[in-house]
Amino acid sequence: MSNYNQFSFLFKKNQGLNHPKIIEFGAILFLGLIALFLNSRMIRDGVNGLGDLFWHLTWVQHFSQQIAEGILYPRWIAGTNYGYGSPTFVFYPPLAYYIGSVFKLIGLDIEQTFSALFTLAIFLSGLNFYIFARSQWDKIPSLVGALAFMSAPPVARILSFGGLTTAFATALIPLGLYLTNQSITKPKWRIALVFFWATLALTHLPSLLLYTIIWFIYTLFLFPQHPWKSVLATQVSAGIGFGLVCFYLIPAILEQSLINIDYMTDVKGGWYENMLGSSSLPIFPIGEIKYLNYAFVHQSVNILIGFSLLLIFCLSQAKIIRKALFWFAFIGVIGFLMSRLSAPIWAISSTLQKVQFPYRLIMIYSFGGAALFGLTANGLLQKRGWIKIFPLALLIVLLILNLKYTYRLSRSLPTTQNPGRGVIPNLEYLQTIINDPFTDKLTDVGEYRPLLPDGSSPPVPIINQPQVSVENGEAEVTIDDWGSYSRKFTVAAETPSLIRIRTYHYPAWHLSVNQEERPIDIAEDSTMQFELEPGSYQIELQYRQWTKALVLGTGLSVASAVAFIIFSLFNFKTKSPLN
C-alpha cells in the first residue's frame, strides 16, 4: 500500500478532494505559494542592488527597449558603457532577458519585473523537482524534496545576491535528469531532451558547462544497465540541442578573441581563490558564518542529518539504502570539485576556469541534497508504526529552518523601498538604473569590451563623451538620428579632419560616407574613427548582425533543425526497449 493511501482516510468524507489530479494541482499550488513567500521581500520592498543585480537590471532594461524598437535579437546593447555600447548578448545567453522583456512590455516596472522573474525561477525549481521526484516516489516525499530544493540556503543566496540566470539554470537541473531517465526507456522523450539542452544553453553558460560534464559522466554509468543504443541516442539528444542554438553558441565561442574575455579569470581573485578551503572561502570559517559559507555548511548539515536518518531508520530497506549511497557519493563528488582538493583538475583546463567560481556547483550540490531529503521521506513513510514520527518531524524542522534562513537573510539586507538599518552600496547608481537607464549613464562588465588591435585591454570608458567628436581639424557635426543599430549624422569639414564616434568598434559595425562603404579605424580607446577631406558628408553607421561567426552558427542551426526532424521521426517510430 502506498504512503498516500495510508493517509487517504483524511479525505474519505469528500471523494472529490481525493481525486489524484486535484491533489497534484494542490501540491503545485502550494509550491507557488512557497515561491511567493521566499521572494516576498523583493515583491514587497524592491531590489537590493547586491551581487550581479546591477548588470541584470541594466540588461533587462536595454534588452526590452531594443525589442520595442523592432530588434528581435539585441546582440549589441547600445546604451551601456556610457554610450560606447557593448556586444553583451553576442556572448551572454538571452533567454531570461526575453522573459524579463515580456514582463516589461506588458507594463511592469523594472523592480516588479525582477520580482516576477525571481518568483518564477523559484517556482520552476520546485515544480521541476516535483516532476522529477514523482517519477520515483509518491506525492508526499516528492513534495518534501521539492521544498528542500526551493528552500536550500544556496537558493537564498541567489535571491539575495541577484543571480538571475543562475536561478533559472538551477530550476532546470531536475528537469534535465527527469528527461534523461525517461529518454533511456521511452524514445519519444528524447525530443523533449533536445529542447532541454537548447534551453539550458540559452540560459547560463557556466551552468551549461558544469552540468554537461556531470551529465555525460552520469550517462556513461547507464551503459551497463541499458541497451547501448538507447544510451547513445540519449547522448545524441544533447548534441542536437546544442546544434539548434549554434546561432548563439558559435559567435559566443569564435568571437571571444575580439573581447576582453580574460578579465573573467581574475574576478574576485580568480578561480583558485573561489574554491572552498581558500582564504576567502574557508569551509569552516571562524566567526560569523554567513552567505556562501553559511549556505554550504547549512546545506551540508542538512545532508548529513538526512543520510543519518536513512541509515538509522531504513537500514533494512536495501533498495532505498543503495539509492541513498548513490546520492551521498554524488554529493561527495560535487563537494570535492568545489574544494581546493580538486584544484589540479581545474588547473588543466582554461575553458573550465572561465566558469570563474567553482562554488557555482553548490546548486547541483543542493539538488543532490534535496534528492536525498526526498528519498529519506520516502523511506520513512514506508515504515510501519510510530517509529517514523520523530525522523519525519526532524525533516520538517529542517525545512522550516531553511525557510527561516531565507526569510531572515532577505530581511537583513536593505532594499530600495525599505532600507531598514542597512545601506545599499552605490545607491545613486542603482537609482539611475531603475529610474533613468537610457541616458548613457550606465557602464557594463569589463569582459565584453572590445580589444584594441594589438590585443590589449581597452581603457575604461569615460562618461559624458560626445556621440561624435572632431579629434583633429575643423569640422561641424550635426546628429540626424542616433538609434541602437543605426546612426546618421552630417559632417561639414573645413580642413582635413579626424572624426571619432563614441561607439566601440566591432566587426558587425559598417560605415558609409555619402552612401559608399568606408573602412573604419580603431581609436586608442577601442572606439571608431575615420578621416575626411574638406567637404560636406552624409555619414551612416549601421550594426549588421551577420558576422562570419553568426552566418556559420545560423547555418549549423538550420542543419541541426533538419537533423532534429529526422531524429524526431526516428524516435517516434522506435519502440521502447521495455516493449
mmCIF file of C-alpha atoms in Angstrom, residues 138-422:
data_model
loop_
_atom_site.group_PDB
_atom_site.id
_atom_site.type_symbol
_atom_site.label_atom_id
_atom_site.label_comp_id
_atom_site.label_asym_id
_atom_site.label_seq_id
_atom_site.Cartn_x
_atom_site.Cartn_y
_atom_site.Cartn_z
ATOM 1 C CA ASP A 138 4.733 9.194 -4.128
ATOM 2 C CA LYS A 139 3.365 12.718 -3.743
ATOM 3 C CA ILE A 140 4.409 13.489 -0.176
ATOM 4 C CA PRO A 141 8.140 12.615 -0.454
ATOM 5 C CA SER A 142 8.190 14.362 -3.850
ATOM 6 C CA LEU A 143 6.777 17.476 -2.220
ATOM 7 C CA VAL A 144 9.326 17.217 0.609
ATOM 8 C CA GLY A 145 12.175 17.022 -1.900
ATOM 9 C CA ALA A 146 10.793 19.942 -3.909
ATOM 10 C CA LEU A 147 10.522 22.075 -0.778
ATOM 11 C CA ALA A 148 14.061 21.102 0.235
ATOM 12 C CA PHE A 149 15.350 22.226 -3.164
ATOM 13 C CA MET A 150 13.412 25.502 -3.184
ATOM 14 C CA SER A 151 14.384 26.432 0.359
ATOM 15 C CA ALA A 152 18.017 25.296 0.247
ATOM 16 C CA PRO A 153 20.324 28.007 1.699
ATOM 17 C CA PRO A 154 22.198 28.395 -1.618
ATOM 18 C CA VAL A 155 18.878 29.345 -3.237
ATOM 19 C CA ALA A 156 18.531 32.051 -0.591
ATOM 20 C CA ARG A 157 21.918 33.365 -1.635
ATOM 21 C CA ILE A 158 20.832 33.516 -5.289
ATOM 22 C CA LEU A 159 17.756 35.516 -4.277
ATOM 23 C CA SER A 160 19.678 37.900 -2.101
ATOM 24 C CA PHE A 161 22.621 38.455 -4.441
ATOM 25 C CA GLY A 162 20.875 38.754 -7.772
ATOM 26 C CA GLY A 163 21.887 35.599 -9.654
ATOM 27 C CA LEU A 164 19.091 35.894 -12.211
ATOM 28 C CA THR A 165 20.305 33.495 -14.896
ATOM 29 C CA THR A 166 21.773 31.149 -12.277
ATOM 30 C CA ALA A 167 18.312 30.932 -10.714
ATOM 31 C CA PHE A 168 16.724 29.842 -13.994
ATOM 32 C CA ALA A 169 19.564 27.409 -14.748
ATOM 33 C CA THR A 170 19.148 25.918 -11.275
ATOM 34 C CA ALA A 171 15.449 25.392 -11.954
ATOM 35 C CA LEU A 172 16.349 23.284 -14.999
ATOM 36 C CA ILE A 173 18.661 20.829 -13.168
ATOM 37 C CA PRO A 174 15.989 18.322 -12.007
ATOM 38 C CA LEU A 175 14.101 18.574 -15.298
ATOM 39 C CA GLY A 176 17.224 17.532 -17.188
ATOM 40 C CA LEU A 177 17.694 14.397 -15.072
ATOM 41 C CA TYR A 178 13.993 13.525 -15.357
ATOM 42 C CA LEU A 179 14.065 13.799 -19.160
ATOM 43 C CA THR A 180 17.312 11.807 -19.312
ATOM 44 C CA ASN A 181 15.858 8.937 -17.289
ATOM 45 C CA GLN A 182 12.706 8.957 -19.401
ATOM 46 C CA SER A 183 14.703 9.051 -22.640
ATOM 47 C CA ILE A 184 16.587 5.867 -21.811
ATOM 48 C CA THR A 185 13.442 3.738 -21.947
ATOM 49 C CA LYS A 186 10.973 5.942 -23.854
ATOM 50 C CA PRO A 187 12.412 7.197 -27.167
ATOM 51 C CA LYS A 188 9.822 9.957 -27.655
ATOM 52 C CA TRP A 189 11.159 11.745 -24.582
ATOM 53 C CA ARG A 190 14.456 12.343 -26.390
ATOM 54 C CA ILE A 191 12.684 15.048 -28.373
ATOM 55 C CA ALA A 192 11.934 16.928 -25.156
ATOM 56 C CA LEU A 193 15.530 16.350 -24.016
ATOM 57 C CA VAL A 194 16.768 18.134 -27.155
ATOM 58 C CA PHE A 195 14.747 21.212 -26.181
ATOM 59 C CA PHE A 196 16.039 20.981 -22.615
ATOM 60 C CA TRP A 197 19.650 21.303 -23.773
ATOM 61 C CA ALA A 198 18.801 24.137 -26.136
ATOM 62 C CA THR A 199 17.009 25.939 -23.308
ATOM 63 C CA LEU A 200 19.878 25.490 -20.836
ATOM 64 C CA ALA A 201 22.374 26.742 -23.437
ATOM 65 C CA LEU A 202 20.321 29.918 -23.837
ATOM 66 C CA THR A 203 20.068 30.398 -20.055
ATOM 67 C CA HIS A 204 23.519 30.308 -18.401
ATOM 68 C CA LEU A 205 26.800 29.151 -19.938
ATOM 69 C CA PRO A 206 28.764 28.278 -16.755
ATOM 70 C CA SER A 207 25.875 26.097 -15.585
ATOM 71 C CA LEU A 208 25.690 24.536 -19.052
ATOM 72 C CA LEU A 209 29.375 23.608 -18.980
ATOM 73 C CA LEU A 210 29.302 22.155 -15.470
ATOM 74 C CA TYR A 211 26.017 20.309 -15.936
ATOM 75 C CA THR A 212 27.091 18.872 -19.306
ATOM 76 C CA ILE A 213 30.252 17.369 -17.798
ATOM 77 C CA ILE A 214 28.384 15.813 -14.876
ATOM 78 C CA TRP A 215 25.504 14.653 -17.104
ATOM 79 C CA PHE A 216 27.831 12.979 -19.604
ATOM 80 C CA ILE A 217 29.610 11.077 -16.826
ATOM 81 C CA TYR A 218 26.198 10.032 -15.480
ATOM 82 C CA THR A 219 25.160 8.651 -18.879
ATOM 83 C CA LEU A 220 28.360 6.604 -19.081
ATOM 84 C CA PHE A 221 27.247 4.725 -15.971
ATOM 85 C CA LEU A 222 23.983 3.879 -17.742
ATOM 86 C CA PHE A 223 25.675 1.771 -20.432
ATOM 87 C CA PRO A 224 25.974 -1.431 -18.317
ATOM 88 C CA GLN A 225 22.327 -1.149 -17.227
ATOM 89 C CA HIS A 226 20.578 -0.341 -20.525
ATOM 90 C CA PRO A 227 20.919 -1.127 -24.251
ATOM 91 C CA TRP A 228 23.830 0.855 -25.659
ATOM 92 C CA LYS A 229 21.694 2.217 -28.497
ATOM 93 C CA SER A 230 19.271 3.792 -26.010
ATOM 94 C CA VAL A 231 22.051 5.465 -24.039
ATOM 95 C CA LEU A 232 23.816 6.650 -27.192
ATOM 96 C CA ALA A 233 20.587 8.081 -28.631
ATOM 97 C CA THR A 234 20.057 9.924 -25.352
ATOM 98 C CA GLN A 235 23.553 11.402 -25.605
ATOM 99 C CA VAL A 236 22.864 12.427 -29.207
ATOM 100 C CA SER A 237 19.918 14.485 -27.906
ATOM 101 C CA ALA A 238 22.380 16.841 -26.235
ATOM 102 C CA GLY A 239 24.373 17.268 -29.435
ATOM 103 C CA ILE A 240 21.277 18.153 -31.443
ATOM 104 C CA GLY A 241 20.118 20.525 -28.707
ATOM 105 C CA PHE A 242 23.451 22.347 -28.853
ATOM 106 C CA GLY A 243 23.242 22.366 -32.639
ATOM 107 C CA LEU A 244 19.854 24.081 -32.631
ATOM 108 C CA VAL A 245 21.311 27.053 -30.774
ATOM 109 C CA CYS A 246 24.543 27.348 -32.767
ATOM 110 C CA PHE A 247 23.243 30.740 -33.911
ATOM 111 C CA TYR A 248 24.159 31.807 -30.365
ATOM 112 C CA LEU A 249 26.909 29.352 -29.359
ATOM 113 C CA ILE A 250 29.201 29.711 -32.388
ATOM 114 C CA PRO A 251 29.547 33.535 -32.219
ATOM 115 C CA ALA A 252 29.853 33.288 -28.427
ATOM 116 C CA ILE A 253 32.830 30.941 -28.878
ATOM 117 C CA LEU A 254 34.538 32.221 -32.027
ATOM 118 C CA GLU A 255 34.238 35.934 -31.285
ATOM 119 C CA GLN A 256 35.803 35.722 -27.818
ATOM 120 C CA SER A 257 39.122 36.698 -29.405
ATOM 121 C CA LEU A 258 37.612 40.138 -30.074
ATOM 122 C CA ILE A 259 36.805 40.992 -26.467
ATOM 123 C CA ASN A 260 38.455 41.293 -23.068
ATOM 124 C CA ILE A 261 37.304 37.785 -22.065
ATOM 125 C CA ASP A 262 40.381 37.073 -19.889
ATOM 126 C CA TYR A 263 39.069 39.693 -17.499
ATOM 127 C CA MET A 264 36.708 36.978 -16.232
ATOM 128 C CA THR A 265 39.512 34.786 -14.916
ATOM 129 C CA ASP A 266 40.687 37.420 -12.422
ATOM 130 C CA VAL A 267 37.330 38.303 -10.875
ATOM 131 C CA LYS A 268 37.495 38.154 -7.050
ATOM 132 C CA GLY A 269 40.997 36.713 -7.135
ATOM 133 C CA GLY A 270 40.452 34.109 -9.867
ATOM 134 C CA TRP A 271 39.066 30.584 -9.816
ATOM 135 C CA TYR A 272 41.589 29.259 -7.261
ATOM 136 C CA GLU A 273 40.612 31.835 -4.655
ATOM 137 C CA ASN A 274 36.959 30.947 -5.186
ATOM 138 C CA MET A 275 37.248 27.336 -4.101
ATOM 139 C CA LEU A 276 36.047 26.070 -0.751
ATOM 140 C CA GLY A 277 39.014 25.880 1.567
ATOM 141 C CA SER A 278 40.653 29.040 0.218
ATOM 142 C CA SER A 279 41.379 32.070 2.376
ATOM 143 C CA SER A 280 38.284 33.817 1.028
ATOM 144 C CA LEU A 281 36.007 30.766 1.254
ATOM 145 C CA PRO A 282 37.074 28.625 4.220
ATOM 146 C CA ILE A 283 34.940 25.529 4.550
ATOM 147 C CA PHE A 284 34.534 26.142 8.274
ATOM 148 C CA PRO A 285 35.077 29.883 8.731
ATOM 149 C CA ILE A 286 35.882 31.296 12.123
ATOM 150 C CA GLY A 287 33.480 33.906 13.431
ATOM 151 C CA GLU A 288 30.178 34.816 11.867
ATOM 152 C CA ILE A 289 29.103 32.298 9.214
ATOM 153 C CA LYS A 290 27.048 33.965 6.507
ATOM 154 C CA TYR A 291 26.148 34.000 2.853
ATOM 155 C CA LEU A 292 28.032 31.377 0.826
ATOM 156 C CA ASN A 293 29.936 29.831 3.750
ATOM 157 C CA TYR A 294 26.763 29.527 5.773
ATOM 158 C CA ALA A 295 24.890 28.183 2.759
ATOM 159 C CA PHE A 296 27.441 25.408 2.260
ATOM 160 C CA VAL A 297 27.750 24.497 5.939
ATOM 161 C CA HIS A 298 23.978 24.630 6.492
ATOM 162 C CA GLN A 299 23.292 22.514 3.429
ATOM 163 C CA SER A 300 25.983 20.001 4.413
ATOM 164 C CA VAL A 301 24.457 19.624 7.869
ATOM 165 C CA ASN A 302 21.047 19.005 6.279
ATOM 166 C CA ILE A 303 22.556 16.315 4.046
ATOM 167 C CA LEU A 304 24.339 14.567 6.916
ATOM 168 C CA ILE A 305 21.189 14.559 9.055
ATOM 169 C CA GLY A 306 19.064 13.191 6.212
ATOM 170 C CA PHE A 307 21.587 10.480 5.414
ATOM 171 C CA SER A 308 21.919 9.544 9.081
ATOM 172 C CA LEU A 309 18.144 9.206 9.425
ATOM 173 C CA LEU A 310 18.125 6.800 6.496
ATOM 174 C CA LEU A 311 20.906 4.686 7.970
ATOM 175 C CA ILE A 312 19.261 4.569 11.403
ATOM 176 C CA PHE A 313 15.628 4.016 10.465
ATOM 177 C CA CYS A 314 15.703 2.459 6.981
ATOM 178 C CA LEU A 315 18.719 0.162 7.109
ATOM 179 C CA SER A 316 16.566 -2.878 6.313
ATOM 180 C CA GLN A 317 15.269 -1.281 3.078
ATOM 181 C CA ALA A 318 18.080 -2.384 0.774
ATOM 182 C CA LYS A 319 16.801 -0.653 -2.380
ATOM 183 C CA ILE A 320 16.474 2.713 -0.629
ATOM 184 C CA ILE A 321 19.879 2.369 1.032
ATOM 185 C CA ARG A 322 21.516 1.675 -2.349
ATOM 186 C CA LYS A 323 19.954 4.831 -3.790
ATOM 187 C CA ALA A 324 20.968 6.795 -0.709
ATOM 188 C CA LEU A 325 24.579 5.669 -1.121
ATOM 189 C CA PHE A 326 24.460 6.786 -4.762
ATOM 190 C CA TRP A 327 23.199 10.260 -3.868
ATOM 191 C CA PHE A 328 25.616 10.590 -0.954
ATOM 192 C CA ALA A 329 28.509 9.662 -3.243
ATOM 193 C CA PHE A 330 27.230 12.113 -5.868
ATOM 194 C CA ILE A 331 27.090 14.888 -3.270
ATOM 195 C CA GLY A 332 30.600 13.985 -2.102
ATOM 196 C CA VAL A 333 31.999 14.270 -5.626
ATOM 197 C CA ILE A 334 30.381 17.677 -6.132
ATOM 198 C CA GLY A 335 31.710 18.842 -2.766
ATOM 199 C CA PHE A 336 35.186 17.638 -3.761
ATOM 200 C CA LEU A 337 35.011 19.582 -7.046
ATOM 201 C CA MET A 338 34.156 22.769 -5.150
ATOM 202 C CA SER A 339 37.115 22.366 -2.800
ATOM 203 C CA ARG A 340 40.806 23.081 -3.254
ATOM 204 C CA LEU A 341 41.440 19.346 -3.248
ATOM 205 C CA SER A 342 40.278 19.370 -6.870
ATOM 206 C CA ALA A 343 42.485 22.314 -7.917
ATOM 207 C CA PRO A 344 44.720 20.115 -10.174
ATOM 208 C CA ILE A 345 41.617 19.213 -12.229
ATOM 209 C CA TRP A 346 40.642 22.851 -12.708
ATOM 210 C CA ALA A 347 44.210 23.853 -13.466
ATOM 211 C CA ILE A 348 44.448 21.735 -16.633
ATOM 212 C CA SER A 349 41.507 23.384 -18.409
ATOM 213 C CA SER A 350 41.383 27.081 -19.311
ATOM 214 C CA THR A 351 37.804 26.553 -20.511
ATOM 215 C CA LEU A 352 36.781 25.188 -17.127
ATOM 216 C CA GLN A 353 38.433 28.153 -15.412
ATOM 217 C CA LYS A 354 36.100 30.526 -17.282
ATOM 218 C CA VAL A 355 33.355 29.225 -15.031
ATOM 219 C CA GLN A 356 35.084 31.714 -12.674
ATOM 220 C CA PHE A 357 33.724 30.318 -9.413
ATOM 221 C CA PRO A 358 33.947 26.564 -8.684
ATOM 222 C CA TYR A 359 31.355 27.138 -5.969
ATOM 223 C CA ARG A 360 28.771 27.515 -8.761
ATOM 224 C CA LEU A 361 28.484 23.758 -8.287
ATOM 225 C CA ILE A 362 26.730 24.418 -4.996
ATOM 226 C CA MET A 363 23.376 24.427 -6.807
ATOM 227 C CA ILE A 364 23.974 20.884 -8.096
ATOM 228 C CA TYR A 365 25.183 20.039 -4.579
ATOM 229 C CA SER A 366 21.855 21.346 -3.276
ATOM 230 C CA PHE A 367 19.952 19.308 -5.844
ATOM 231 C CA GLY A 368 21.674 16.173 -4.586
ATOM 232 C CA GLY A 369 20.800 17.142 -1.020
ATOM 233 C CA ALA A 370 17.141 17.655 -1.950
ATOM 234 C CA ALA A 371 17.068 14.258 -3.670
ATOM 235 C CA LEU A 372 18.462 12.682 -0.507
ATOM 236 C CA PHE A 373 15.807 14.531 1.515
ATOM 237 C CA GLY A 374 13.011 13.206 -0.680
ATOM 238 C CA LEU A 375 14.455 9.695 -0.578
ATOM 239 C CA THR A 376 14.630 9.886 3.227
ATOM 240 C CA ALA A 377 10.988 10.951 3.415
ATOM 241 C CA ASN A 378 10.031 8.139 1.057
ATOM 242 C CA GLY A 379 11.847 5.534 3.123
ATOM 243 C CA LEU A 380 10.409 6.774 6.406
ATOM 244 C CA LEU A 381 6.841 6.866 5.097
ATOM 245 C CA GLN A 382 7.130 3.210 4.135
ATOM 246 C CA LYS A 383 7.884 2.273 7.732
ATOM 247 C CA ARG A 384 5.040 0.944 9.836
ATOM 248 C CA GLY A 385 4.046 2.241 13.235
ATOM 249 C CA TRP A 386 5.048 5.302 15.198
ATOM 250 C CA ILE A 387 8.782 4.873 14.797
ATOM 251 C CA LYS A 388 8.712 7.188 11.789
ATOM 252 C CA ILE A 389 7.128 10.157 13.619
ATOM 253 C CA PHE A 390 10.352 11.527 15.146
ATOM 254 C CA PRO A 391 12.534 11.423 11.999
ATOM 255 C CA LEU A 392 9.702 12.860 9.878
ATOM 256 C CA ALA A 393 9.269 15.669 12.389
ATOM 257 C CA LEU A 394 13.010 16.337 12.215
ATOM 258 C CA LEU A 395 12.821 16.618 8.417
ATOM 259 C CA ILE A 396 10.007 19.131 8.765
ATOM 260 C CA VAL A 397 12.034 21.130 11.294
ATOM 261 C CA LEU A 398 14.968 21.259 8.860
ATOM 262 C CA LEU A 399 12.701 22.530 6.097
ATOM 263 C CA ILE A 400 11.320 25.201 8.413
ATOM 264 C CA LEU A 401 14.856 26.258 9.390
ATOM 265 C CA ASN A 402 15.755 26.599 5.708
ATOM 266 C CA LEU A 403 12.707 28.770 5.106
ATOM 267 C CA LYS A 404 13.541 30.812 8.191
ATOM 268 C CA TYR A 405 17.122 31.345 6.991
ATOM 269 C CA THR A 406 15.926 32.575 3.602
ATOM 270 C CA TYR A 407 13.456 34.955 5.206
ATOM 271 C CA ARG A 408 15.967 36.303 7.752
ATOM 272 C CA LEU A 409 18.634 36.823 5.085
ATOM 273 C CA SER A 410 16.261 38.760 2.853
ATOM 274 C CA ARG A 411 15.048 40.831 5.816
ATOM 275 C CA SER A 412 18.603 41.681 6.872
ATOM 276 C CA LEU A 413 19.509 43.287 3.540
ATOM 277 C CA PRO A 414 18.470 46.838 2.619
ATOM 278 C CA THR A 415 16.157 47.358 -0.369
ATOM 279 C CA THR A 416 15.207 50.389 -2.437
ATOM 280 C CA GLN A 417 11.789 50.784 -0.830
ATOM 281 C CA ASN A 418 12.699 49.712 2.693
ATOM 282 C CA PRO A 419 16.397 50.212 3.535
ATOM 283 C CA GLY A 420 15.903 49.496 7.228
ATOM 284 C CA ARG A 421 19.155 49.967 9.102
ATOM 285 C CA GLY A 422 21.352 48.982 6.183
#
